[in-house]
Short mmCIF file of C-alpha atoms in Angstrom, two decimals:
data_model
loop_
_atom_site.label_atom_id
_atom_site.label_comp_id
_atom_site.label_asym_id
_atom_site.label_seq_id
_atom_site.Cartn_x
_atom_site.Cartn_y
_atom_site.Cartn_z
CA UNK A 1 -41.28 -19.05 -31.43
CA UNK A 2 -39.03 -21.94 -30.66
CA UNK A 3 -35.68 -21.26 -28.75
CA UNK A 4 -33.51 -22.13 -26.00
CA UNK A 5 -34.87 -19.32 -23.61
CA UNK A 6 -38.50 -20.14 -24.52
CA UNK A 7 -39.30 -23.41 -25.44
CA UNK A 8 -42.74 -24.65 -26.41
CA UNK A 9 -43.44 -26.90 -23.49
CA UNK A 10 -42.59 -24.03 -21.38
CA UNK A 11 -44.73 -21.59 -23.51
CA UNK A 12 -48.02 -24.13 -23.21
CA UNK A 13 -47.22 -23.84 -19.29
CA UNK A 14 -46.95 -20.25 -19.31
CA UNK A 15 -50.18 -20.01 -20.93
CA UNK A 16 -52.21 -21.12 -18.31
CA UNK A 17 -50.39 -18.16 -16.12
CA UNK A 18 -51.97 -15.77 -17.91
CA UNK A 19 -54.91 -14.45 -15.92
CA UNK A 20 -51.88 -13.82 -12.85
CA UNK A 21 -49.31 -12.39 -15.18
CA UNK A 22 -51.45 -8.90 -15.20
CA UNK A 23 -50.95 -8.78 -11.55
CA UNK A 24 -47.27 -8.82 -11.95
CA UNK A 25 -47.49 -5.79 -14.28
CA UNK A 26 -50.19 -4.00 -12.28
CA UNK A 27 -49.42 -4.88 -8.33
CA UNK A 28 -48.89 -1.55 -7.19
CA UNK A 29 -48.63 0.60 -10.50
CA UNK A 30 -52.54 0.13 -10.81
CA UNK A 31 -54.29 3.87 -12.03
CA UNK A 32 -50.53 5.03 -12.28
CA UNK A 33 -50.12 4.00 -15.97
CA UNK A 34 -53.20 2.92 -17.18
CA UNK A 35 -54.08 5.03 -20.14
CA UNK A 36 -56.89 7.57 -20.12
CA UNK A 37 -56.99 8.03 -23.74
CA UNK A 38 -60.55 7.06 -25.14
CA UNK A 39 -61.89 6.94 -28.96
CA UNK A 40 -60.08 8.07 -31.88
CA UNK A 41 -57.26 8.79 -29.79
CA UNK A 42 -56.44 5.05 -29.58
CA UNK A 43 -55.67 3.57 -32.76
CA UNK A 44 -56.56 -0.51 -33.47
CA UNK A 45 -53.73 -2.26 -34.31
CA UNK A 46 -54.37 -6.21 -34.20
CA UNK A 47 -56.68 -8.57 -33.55
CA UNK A 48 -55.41 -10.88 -30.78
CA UNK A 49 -56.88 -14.57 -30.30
CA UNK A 50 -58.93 -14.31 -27.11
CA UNK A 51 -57.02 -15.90 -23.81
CA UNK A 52 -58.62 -16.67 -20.10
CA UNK A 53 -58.40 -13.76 -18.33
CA UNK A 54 -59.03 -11.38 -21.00
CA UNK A 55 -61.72 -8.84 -20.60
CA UNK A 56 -64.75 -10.11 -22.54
CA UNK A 57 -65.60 -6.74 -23.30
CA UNK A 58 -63.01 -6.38 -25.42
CA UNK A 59 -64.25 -9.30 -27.72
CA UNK A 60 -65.27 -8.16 -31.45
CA UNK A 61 -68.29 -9.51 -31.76
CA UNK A 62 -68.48 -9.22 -35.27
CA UNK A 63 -65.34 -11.53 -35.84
CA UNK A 64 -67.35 -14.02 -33.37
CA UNK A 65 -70.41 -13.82 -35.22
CA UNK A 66 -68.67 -14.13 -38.47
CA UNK A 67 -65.61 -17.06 -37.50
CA UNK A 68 -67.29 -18.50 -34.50
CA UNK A 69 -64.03 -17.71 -32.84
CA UNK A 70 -63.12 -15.37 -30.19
CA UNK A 71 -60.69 -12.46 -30.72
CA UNK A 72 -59.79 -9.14 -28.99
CA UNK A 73 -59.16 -5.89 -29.99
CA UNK A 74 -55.78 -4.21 -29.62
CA UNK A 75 -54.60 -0.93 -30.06
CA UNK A 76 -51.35 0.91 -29.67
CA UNK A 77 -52.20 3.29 -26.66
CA UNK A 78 -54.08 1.03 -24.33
CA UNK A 79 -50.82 -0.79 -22.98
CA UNK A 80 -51.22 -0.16 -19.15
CA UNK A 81 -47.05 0.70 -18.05
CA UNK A 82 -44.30 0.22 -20.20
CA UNK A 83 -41.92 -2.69 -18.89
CA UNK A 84 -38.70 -2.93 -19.15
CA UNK A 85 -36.39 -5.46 -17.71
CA UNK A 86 -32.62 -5.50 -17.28
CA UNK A 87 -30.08 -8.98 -17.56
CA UNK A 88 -27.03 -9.14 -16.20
CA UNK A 89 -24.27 -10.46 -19.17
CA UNK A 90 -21.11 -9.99 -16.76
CA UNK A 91 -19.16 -12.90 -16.70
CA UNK A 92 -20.04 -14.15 -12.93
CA UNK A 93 -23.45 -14.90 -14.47
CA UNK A 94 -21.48 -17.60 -16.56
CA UNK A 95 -20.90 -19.67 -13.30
CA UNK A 96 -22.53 -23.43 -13.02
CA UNK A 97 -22.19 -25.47 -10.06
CA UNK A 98 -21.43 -29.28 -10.60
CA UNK A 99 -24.37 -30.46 -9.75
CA UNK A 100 -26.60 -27.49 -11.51
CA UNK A 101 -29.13 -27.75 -14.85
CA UNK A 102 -27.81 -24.48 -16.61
CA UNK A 103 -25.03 -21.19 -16.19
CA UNK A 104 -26.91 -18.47 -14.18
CA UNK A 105 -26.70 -16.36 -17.27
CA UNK A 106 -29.30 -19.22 -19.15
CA UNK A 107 -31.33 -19.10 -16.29
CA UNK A 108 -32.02 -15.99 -15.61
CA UNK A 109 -32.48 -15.25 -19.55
CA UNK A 110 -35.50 -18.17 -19.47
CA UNK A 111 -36.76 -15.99 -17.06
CA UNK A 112 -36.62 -12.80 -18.44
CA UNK A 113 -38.13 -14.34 -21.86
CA UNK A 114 -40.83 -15.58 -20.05
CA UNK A 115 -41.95 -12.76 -17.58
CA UNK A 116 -41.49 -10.72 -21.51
CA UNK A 117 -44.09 -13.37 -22.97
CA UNK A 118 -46.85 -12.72 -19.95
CA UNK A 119 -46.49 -9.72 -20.13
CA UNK A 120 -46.43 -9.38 -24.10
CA UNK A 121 -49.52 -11.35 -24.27
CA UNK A 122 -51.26 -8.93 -21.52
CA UNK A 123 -50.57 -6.03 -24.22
CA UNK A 124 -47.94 -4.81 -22.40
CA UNK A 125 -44.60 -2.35 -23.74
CA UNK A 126 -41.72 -4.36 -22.86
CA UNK A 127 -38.15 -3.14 -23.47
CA UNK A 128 -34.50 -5.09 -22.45
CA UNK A 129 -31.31 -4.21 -22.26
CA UNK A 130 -28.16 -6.46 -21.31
CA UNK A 131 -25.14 -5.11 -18.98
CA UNK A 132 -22.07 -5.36 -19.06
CA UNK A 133 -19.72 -2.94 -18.72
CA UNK A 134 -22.49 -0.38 -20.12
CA UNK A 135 -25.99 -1.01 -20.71
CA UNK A 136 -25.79 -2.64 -23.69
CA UNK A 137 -28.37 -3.83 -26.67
CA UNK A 138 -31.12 -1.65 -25.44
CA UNK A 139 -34.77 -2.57 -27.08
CA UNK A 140 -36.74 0.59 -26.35
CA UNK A 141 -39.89 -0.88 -24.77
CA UNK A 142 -43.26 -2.07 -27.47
CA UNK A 143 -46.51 -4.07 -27.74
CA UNK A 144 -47.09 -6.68 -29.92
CA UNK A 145 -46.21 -10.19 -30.52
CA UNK A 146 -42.82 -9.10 -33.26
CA UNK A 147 -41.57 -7.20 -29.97
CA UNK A 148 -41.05 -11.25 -28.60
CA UNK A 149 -39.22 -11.76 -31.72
CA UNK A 150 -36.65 -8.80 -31.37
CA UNK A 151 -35.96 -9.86 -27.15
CA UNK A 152 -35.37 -13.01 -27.87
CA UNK A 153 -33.19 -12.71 -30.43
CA UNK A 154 -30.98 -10.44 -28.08
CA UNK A 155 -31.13 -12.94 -25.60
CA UNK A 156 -30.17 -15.72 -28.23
CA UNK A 157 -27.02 -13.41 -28.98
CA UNK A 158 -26.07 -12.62 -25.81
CA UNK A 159 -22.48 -14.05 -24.11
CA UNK A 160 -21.57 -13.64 -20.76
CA UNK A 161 -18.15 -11.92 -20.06
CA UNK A 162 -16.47 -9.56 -18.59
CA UNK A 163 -17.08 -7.03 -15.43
CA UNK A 164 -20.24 -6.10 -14.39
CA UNK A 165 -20.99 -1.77 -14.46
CA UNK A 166 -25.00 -2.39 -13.23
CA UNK A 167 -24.71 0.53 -10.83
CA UNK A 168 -23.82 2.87 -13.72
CA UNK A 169 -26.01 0.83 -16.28
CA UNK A 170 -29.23 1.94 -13.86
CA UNK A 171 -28.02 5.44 -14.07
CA UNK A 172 -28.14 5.15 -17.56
CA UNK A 173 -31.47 3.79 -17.68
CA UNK A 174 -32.92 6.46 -16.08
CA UNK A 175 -31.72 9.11 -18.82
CA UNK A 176 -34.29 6.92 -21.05
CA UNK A 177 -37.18 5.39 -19.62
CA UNK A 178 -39.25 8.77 -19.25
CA UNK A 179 -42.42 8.41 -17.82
CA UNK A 180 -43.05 5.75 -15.13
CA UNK A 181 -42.20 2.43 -15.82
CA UNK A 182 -41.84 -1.45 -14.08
CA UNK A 183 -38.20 -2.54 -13.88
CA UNK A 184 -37.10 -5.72 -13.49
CA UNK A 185 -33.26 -6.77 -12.69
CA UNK A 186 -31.72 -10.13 -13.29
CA UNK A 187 -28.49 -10.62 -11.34
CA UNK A 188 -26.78 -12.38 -9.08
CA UNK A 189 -25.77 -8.90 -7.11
CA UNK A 190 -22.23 -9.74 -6.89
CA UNK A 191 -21.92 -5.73 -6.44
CA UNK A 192 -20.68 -2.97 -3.98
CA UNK A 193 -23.64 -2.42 -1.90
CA UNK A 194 -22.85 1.47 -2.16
CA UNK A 195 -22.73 2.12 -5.75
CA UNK A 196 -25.57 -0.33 -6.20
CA UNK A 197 -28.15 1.46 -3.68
CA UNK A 198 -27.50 4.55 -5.46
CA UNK A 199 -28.40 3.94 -8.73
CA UNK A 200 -31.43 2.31 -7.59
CA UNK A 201 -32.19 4.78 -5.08
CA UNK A 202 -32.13 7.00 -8.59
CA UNK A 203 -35.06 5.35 -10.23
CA UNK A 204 -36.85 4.85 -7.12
CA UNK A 205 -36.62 8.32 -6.85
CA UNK A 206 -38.25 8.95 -10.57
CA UNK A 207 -41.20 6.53 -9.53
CA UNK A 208 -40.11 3.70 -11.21
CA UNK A 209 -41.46 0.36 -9.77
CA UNK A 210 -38.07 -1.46 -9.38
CA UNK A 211 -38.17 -5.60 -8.60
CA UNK A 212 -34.66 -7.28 -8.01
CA UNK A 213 -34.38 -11.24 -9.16
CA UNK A 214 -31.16 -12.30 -7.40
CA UNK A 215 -30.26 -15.51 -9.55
CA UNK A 216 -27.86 -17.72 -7.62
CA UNK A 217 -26.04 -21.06 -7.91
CA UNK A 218 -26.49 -23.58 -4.79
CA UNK A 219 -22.80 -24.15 -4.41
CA UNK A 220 -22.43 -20.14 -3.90
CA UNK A 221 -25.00 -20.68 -0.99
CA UNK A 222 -22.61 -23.49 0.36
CA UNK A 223 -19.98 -23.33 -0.82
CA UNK A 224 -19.40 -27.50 -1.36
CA UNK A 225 -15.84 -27.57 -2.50
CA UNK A 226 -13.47 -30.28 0.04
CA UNK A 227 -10.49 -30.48 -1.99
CA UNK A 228 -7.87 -28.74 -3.28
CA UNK A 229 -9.08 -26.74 -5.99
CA UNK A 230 -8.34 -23.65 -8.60
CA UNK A 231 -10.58 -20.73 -8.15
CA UNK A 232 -10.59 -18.54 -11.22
CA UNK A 233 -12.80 -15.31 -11.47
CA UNK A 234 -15.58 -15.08 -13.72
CA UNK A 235 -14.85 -11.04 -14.33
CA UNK A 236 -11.37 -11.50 -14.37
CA UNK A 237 -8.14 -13.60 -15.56
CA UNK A 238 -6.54 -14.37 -11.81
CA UNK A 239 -6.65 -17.55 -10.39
CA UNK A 240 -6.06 -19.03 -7.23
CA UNK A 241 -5.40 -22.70 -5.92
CA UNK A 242 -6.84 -22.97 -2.24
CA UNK A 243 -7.41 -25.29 0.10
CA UNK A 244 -11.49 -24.74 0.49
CA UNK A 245 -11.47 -25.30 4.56
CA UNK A 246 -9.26 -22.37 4.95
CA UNK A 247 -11.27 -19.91 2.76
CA UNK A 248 -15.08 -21.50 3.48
CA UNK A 249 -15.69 -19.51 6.98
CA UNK A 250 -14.31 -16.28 5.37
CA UNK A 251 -16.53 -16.56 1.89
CA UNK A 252 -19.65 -17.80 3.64
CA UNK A 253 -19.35 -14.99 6.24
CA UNK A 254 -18.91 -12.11 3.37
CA UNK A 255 -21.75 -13.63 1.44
CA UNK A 256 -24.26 -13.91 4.17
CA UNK A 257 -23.21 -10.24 5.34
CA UNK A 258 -23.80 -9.07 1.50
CA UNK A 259 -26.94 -10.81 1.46
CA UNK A 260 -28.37 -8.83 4.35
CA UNK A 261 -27.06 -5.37 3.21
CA UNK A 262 -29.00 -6.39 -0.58
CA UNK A 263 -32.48 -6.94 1.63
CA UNK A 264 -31.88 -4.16 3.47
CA UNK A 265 -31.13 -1.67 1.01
CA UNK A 266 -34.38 -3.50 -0.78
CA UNK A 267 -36.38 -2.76 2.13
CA UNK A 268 -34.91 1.15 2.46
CA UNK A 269 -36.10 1.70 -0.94
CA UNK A 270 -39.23 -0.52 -0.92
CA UNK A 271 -38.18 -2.55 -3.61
CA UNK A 272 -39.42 -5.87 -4.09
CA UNK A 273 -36.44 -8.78 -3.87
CA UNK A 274 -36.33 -12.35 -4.79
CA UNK A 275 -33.55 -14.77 -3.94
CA UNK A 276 -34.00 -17.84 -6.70
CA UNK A 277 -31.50 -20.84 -7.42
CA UNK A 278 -31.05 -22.64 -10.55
CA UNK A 279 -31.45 -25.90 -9.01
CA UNK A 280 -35.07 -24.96 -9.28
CA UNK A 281 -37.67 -25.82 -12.03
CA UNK A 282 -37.81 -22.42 -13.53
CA UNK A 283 -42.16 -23.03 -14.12
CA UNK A 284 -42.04 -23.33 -10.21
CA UNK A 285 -40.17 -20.16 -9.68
CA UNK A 286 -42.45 -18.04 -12.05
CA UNK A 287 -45.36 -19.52 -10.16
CA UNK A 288 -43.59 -18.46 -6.56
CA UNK A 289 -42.79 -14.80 -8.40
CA UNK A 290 -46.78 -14.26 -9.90
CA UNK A 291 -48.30 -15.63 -6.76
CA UNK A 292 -46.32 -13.65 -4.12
CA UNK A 293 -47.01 -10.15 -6.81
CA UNK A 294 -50.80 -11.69 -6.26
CA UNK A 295 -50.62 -11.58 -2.89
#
């Protein structure tokens, strides 16, 4: 599947991630979701070409001895935890530094398509949803290669815009996952710490395995600007001409005292956090994200 979220050059990379990607969909789920159906119960689905890290038992030997090439058995109920991972289509993820590669929005949708292709390939459910001002385009979560298909083709869609309603979106979330799942947010946290601990203090509270991916753009770690300049927000029509000096003490002061109430309220609820930039090859920060969940 060729596209701009997952590009062959980046799928061949991906690839050889394959053996760590289970550990970012096991880590601390492991013998929480793992199916205990056995025999008839489990229906075969697909054969699946074989990939390192695959459990040789699972080869059919038949198709081996018959093709001389390896394949594994797959089958609808054996999918270890249903994943499903949440983007953030506001319009502050629209925002691109001068000197950065893409918007946050493209960013953090490579990522999402990729940690969906790991885990996809491990025979993993995966679901998405985008959010806005509601949790919109929701893919209840499947196995199977067409599942790639149907996320990326939301992600292809998708235009940031508008205010961000995460806090409520997670509420909404937890109506529908049901049993047990991973979670996975993509957003730059540009929320109300309040509203925002709640909702994920909701599926915490469900058991829900919840990881955060802040996705940032240097210049909001910085702030860089030195001349006059016209500050327009992203979830909003107002504008403002400033002189940066006078407002750089103030905004770097709010956003490093935001920053440490989104860790803490990470830590309070044992949720995982990551803090990524999109100044940063996005193979390295997958590599960073599966090695720390290997840890």
């Amino acid at each position: 599947m060729v596209s701009r979220f997952l590009d062959p050059n980046l799928i061949q990379s991906l690839n050889h991630l394959t053996l760590s990607a289970r550990r970012v969909v096991e880590g601390s789920t492991t013998g929480q979701h793992r199916s205990p159906l056995k025999g008839s119960s489990i229906e075969f689905r697909q054969h699946r070409f074989y990939t390192p890290g695959d459990d040789p038992r699972r080869l059919d030997w038949r198709v081996l001895a018959r093709t001389d090439r390896p394949y594994i058995k797959e089958y609808d109920e054996e999918t270890n935890l249903r994943a499903t991972l949440l983007l953030d289509a506001s319009g502050s993820m629209a925002f691109r530094g001068n000197h950065s590669p893409s918007t946050k929005f493209d960013y953090a949708a490579k990522l999402t398509a990729s940690l969906s292709y790991l885990m996809l390939n491990q025979t993993e459910s995966v679901g998405l949803a985008l959010v806005r001002q509601s949790l919109e385009s929701y893919v209840e979560p499947h196995a199977g290669t067409p599942q790639l298909a149907r996320l990326v083709d939301v992600l292809e869609r998708a235009v940031p815009h508008g205010p961000s309603a995460l806090p409520d979106s997670l509420h909404t979330l937890a109506t529908r996952l049901g049993r047990r799942s991973l979670v996975v947010i993509c957003s730059d946290f540009f929320l109300p710490i309040p509203s925002l601990k709640q909702s994920l203090a909701h599926l915490a509270h469900d058991g829900h395995e919840l990881i955060c991916l802040q996705i940032l753009d240097p210049d909001e770690l910085t702030f860089p600007f030195k001349t006059w300049t016209r500050f327009r927000g992203l979830e909003s029509e107002s504008s403002r001409v400033a002189e940066p000096a006078l407002v750089r003490r103030t905004y770097l002061k709010n956003f490093r005292a935001h920053a440490a109430s989104l860790k803490q309220t990470a830590r309070a609820l044992n949720i995982e956090f990551h803090r990524f930039t999109t100044d940063h090859p996005l193979l390295d920060t997958i590599t960073h994200f599966l090695r720390h969940r290997a840890s």
